[in-house]
Coordinates of C-alpha atoms in Angstrom, one line a residue:
K283 CA 56.4 130.6 160.1
F284 CA 56.7 127.5 157.9
G285 CA 59.5 125.1 157.2
F286 CA 59.4 123.4 153.8
H287 CA 59.9 120.0 155.4
L288 CA 56.2 119.6 156.2
L289 CA 55.2 120.0 152.6
L290 CA 58.1 117.9 151.2
R291 CA 57.9 115.0 153.6
D292 CA 56.6 111.6 152.5
A293 CA 53.4 111.1 154.5
N294 CA 53.7 107.3 154.1
T295 CA 57.1 107.0 155.8
S296 CA 56.6 108.7 159.1
P297 CA 53.9 110.2 161.2
Y298 CA 53.5 114.0 161.7
Q299 CA 55.2 115.0 165.0
V300 CA 53.1 117.3 167.1
L301 CA 54.2 119.3 170.3
F302 CA 51.5 120.7 172.6
L303 CA 52.8 123.5 174.9
C304 CA 51.4 125.1 178.0
T305 CA 53.1 126.7 181.0
G306 CA 53.0 124.0 183.7
S307 CA 52.9 120.9 181.5
S308 CA 50.5 119.3 183.9
A309 CA 47.0 119.5 182.3
R310 CA 46.2 120.9 178.9
S311 CA 49.3 119.8 177.0
I312 CA 49.1 116.4 178.7
L313 CA 45.4 116.0 177.7
A314 CA 46.0 117.1 174.1
A315 CA 49.0 114.8 173.6
S316 CA 47.0 111.8 175.0
I317 CA 44.0 112.5 172.8
L318 CA 46.1 112.9 169.7
T319 CA 48.0 109.7 170.4
S320 CA 44.7 107.9 170.6
E321 CA 42.9 109.6 167.8
G322 CA 45.9 110.0 165.4
E323 CA 45.7 106.4 164.2
G324 CA 49.5 106.3 163.5
R325 CA 49.4 109.4 161.4
F326 CA 50.6 111.6 164.4
T327 CA 53.1 111.3 167.2
A328 CA 52.2 113.6 170.0
F329 CA 54.4 115.2 172.7
S330 CA 53.6 117.6 175.5
A331 CA 55.8 120.1 177.3
G332 CA 55.8 123.4 179.2
S333 CA 57.7 126.6 179.5
H334 CA 57.8 126.3 183.3
P335 CA 56.9 122.6 184.1
N336 CA 55.7 122.1 187.6
G337 CA 57.1 118.5 187.7
R338 CA 53.9 116.6 188.1
V339 CA 50.8 115.7 186.0
H340 CA 47.7 117.0 187.7
P341 CA 45.8 114.2 189.5
A342 CA 42.5 115.2 187.8
A343 CA 44.1 114.9 184.4
I344 CA 45.4 111.4 185.3
G345 CA 42.0 110.4 186.7
L346 CA 40.1 111.6 183.6
L347 CA 42.6 110.0 181.2
K348 CA 42.4 106.7 183.1
K349 CA 38.6 106.8 183.2
L350 CA 38.6 107.3 179.4
G351 CA 41.1 104.5 178.7
H352 CA 44.2 106.4 177.8
P353 CA 47.6 105.0 178.5
L354 CA 49.2 106.6 181.5
A355 CA 52.7 105.1 181.6
S356 CA 54.5 107.8 179.6
L357 CA 52.8 110.9 181.1
R358 CA 55.2 113.3 182.7
S359 CA 55.6 117.1 183.1
K360 CA 58.6 118.2 181.1
S361 CA 60.3 121.3 179.8
W362 CA 60.0 122.5 176.2
E363 CA 63.8 122.6 176.1
E364 CA 63.7 118.8 175.5
F365 CA 62.3 119.6 172.0
S366 CA 64.6 122.5 171.1
G367 CA 68.1 121.1 171.0
P368 CA 70.0 119.4 168.3
K369 CA 69.1 115.9 169.6
A370 CA 65.4 116.8 169.8
P371 CA 62.9 114.9 167.6
R372 CA 61.7 116.5 164.4
I373 CA 58.6 118.5 165.1
D374 CA 56.1 119.3 162.3
F375 CA 53.5 121.2 164.4
V376 CA 53.6 123.2 167.6
F377 CA 50.3 124.1 169.3
T378 CA 50.2 126.4 172.3
V379 CA 47.1 125.4 174.4
C380 CA 47.3 128.2 177.0
D381 CA 47.5 132.0 176.8
S382 CA 50.7 132.4 178.8
A383 CA 52.7 130.0 176.7
A384 CA 51.6 131.7 173.5
A385 CA 52.8 135.1 174.8
E386 CA 56.2 133.8 175.9
V387 CA 59.3 133.8 173.7
C388 CA 59.5 130.2 172.5
P389 CA 62.8 128.4 171.7
V390 CA 63.8 128.1 168.1
W391 CA 62.4 124.8 166.9
P392 CA 64.6 122.9 164.5
G393 CA 63.0 122.7 161.1
Q394 CA 60.6 125.6 161.7
P395 CA 57.4 123.7 162.4
V396 CA 54.0 125.0 161.6
S397 CA 52.6 126.7 164.8
A398 CA 49.2 127.8 166.0
H399 CA 47.6 128.9 169.2
W400 CA 44.7 126.8 170.6
G401 CA 44.3 128.6 173.9
L402 CA 42.0 127.2 176.6
P403 CA 41.3 128.1 180.2
D404 CA 43.5 126.2 182.7
P405 CA 41.5 123.5 184.5
A406 CA 44.3 123.2 187.0
A407 CA 43.6 126.7 188.1
V408 CA 40.0 125.9 189.2
D409 CA 39.7 126.3 192.9
G410 CA 36.5 124.6 194.1
T411 CA 35.1 121.2 195.0
Q412 CA 36.5 118.0 193.4
H413 CA 33.3 117.9 191.3
Q414 CA 34.0 121.4 189.9
I415 CA 37.6 120.6 189.2
D416 CA 36.6 117.3 187.4
L417 CA 34.0 119.3 185.4
A418 CA 36.7 121.8 184.3
F419 CA 39.0 119.0 183.2
A420 CA 36.1 117.3 181.3
K421 CA 35.3 120.5 179.5
T422 CA 38.9 121.1 178.6
Y423 CA 39.2 117.5 177.4
Q424 CA 36.0 117.9 175.2
M425 CA 37.3 121.1 173.6
L426 CA 40.7 119.5 172.9
E427 CA 39.1 116.3 171.6
H428 CA 37.0 118.3 169.2
R429 CA 39.9 120.4 167.9
I430 CA 42.1 117.3 167.5
A431 CA 39.3 115.5 165.6
L432 CA 39.3 118.5 163.2
L433 CA 43.1 118.3 162.9
V434 CA 43.1 114.6 162.2
D435 CA 40.5 115.1 159.5
L436 CA 42.6 117.7 157.6
P437 CA 43.9 116.5 154.3
M438 CA 47.5 117.5 155.2
E439 CA 49.1 116.2 152.1
S440 CA 46.9 118.3 149.8
L441 CA 46.8 121.6 151.6
E442 CA 49.1 124.5 150.7
S443 CA 51.0 126.1 153.5
V444 CA 48.8 129.2 153.7
S445 CA 45.6 127.2 153.6
L446 CA 47.0 124.8 156.3
L447 CA 47.8 127.7 158.7
K448 CA 44.3 129.2 158.2
Q449 CA 42.7 125.8 158.9
L450 CA 44.9 125.4 162.1
D451 CA 44.0 128.9 163.3
A452 CA 40.3 128.2 162.7
I453 CA 40.6 124.9 164.7
G454 CA 42.1 127.0 167.6
N455 CA 38.8 128.9 167.7
A456 CA 36.6 125.9 167.6
G457 CA 34.2 125.6 170.5
P458 CA 33.4 122.5 172.5
S459 CA 32.2 119.2 170.9
P460 CA 28.6 118.4 171.2
K461 CA 29.6 115.1 172.9
N462 CA 29.4 115.1 176.7
I463 CA 32.0 113.1 178.7
S464 CA 31.3 114.2 182.2

């Protein structure tokens, strides 16, 4: 599951590259990449993609990210194939953030990045009032923000590969943050 590049890289020369995956590339992976871009303080570069991108970022994701001050210009729904070819950026970590993407056969990622499953319910699947939809997106954001804070706090350079994988798997089981954003 591990490539040696993660442990051998010089943490002072380039940020860790992280790819968040879901099916539609319209909500969870978009939120996660936006949060890590903000919270990663230059230590991480975040990307989002989907196995079957629907071609648009969910309006509730855009509204929430705008409300919370995240940049919106680079947000787009895209295929994970953009990250699997020979011209793809080096990826150090791949996190699936939905159950269906974790069960799918993923492309072969160049460099064998560390991967973990951080499954969350799909807020884009909520069928209800706008308030209910907004609450679902806020809850998803909170859970991702909490998990990403745990990721950012990991002492990457000092963890052995087995310990790192255990930590990342544990983060995937972390519940919501005590902070409320709704």
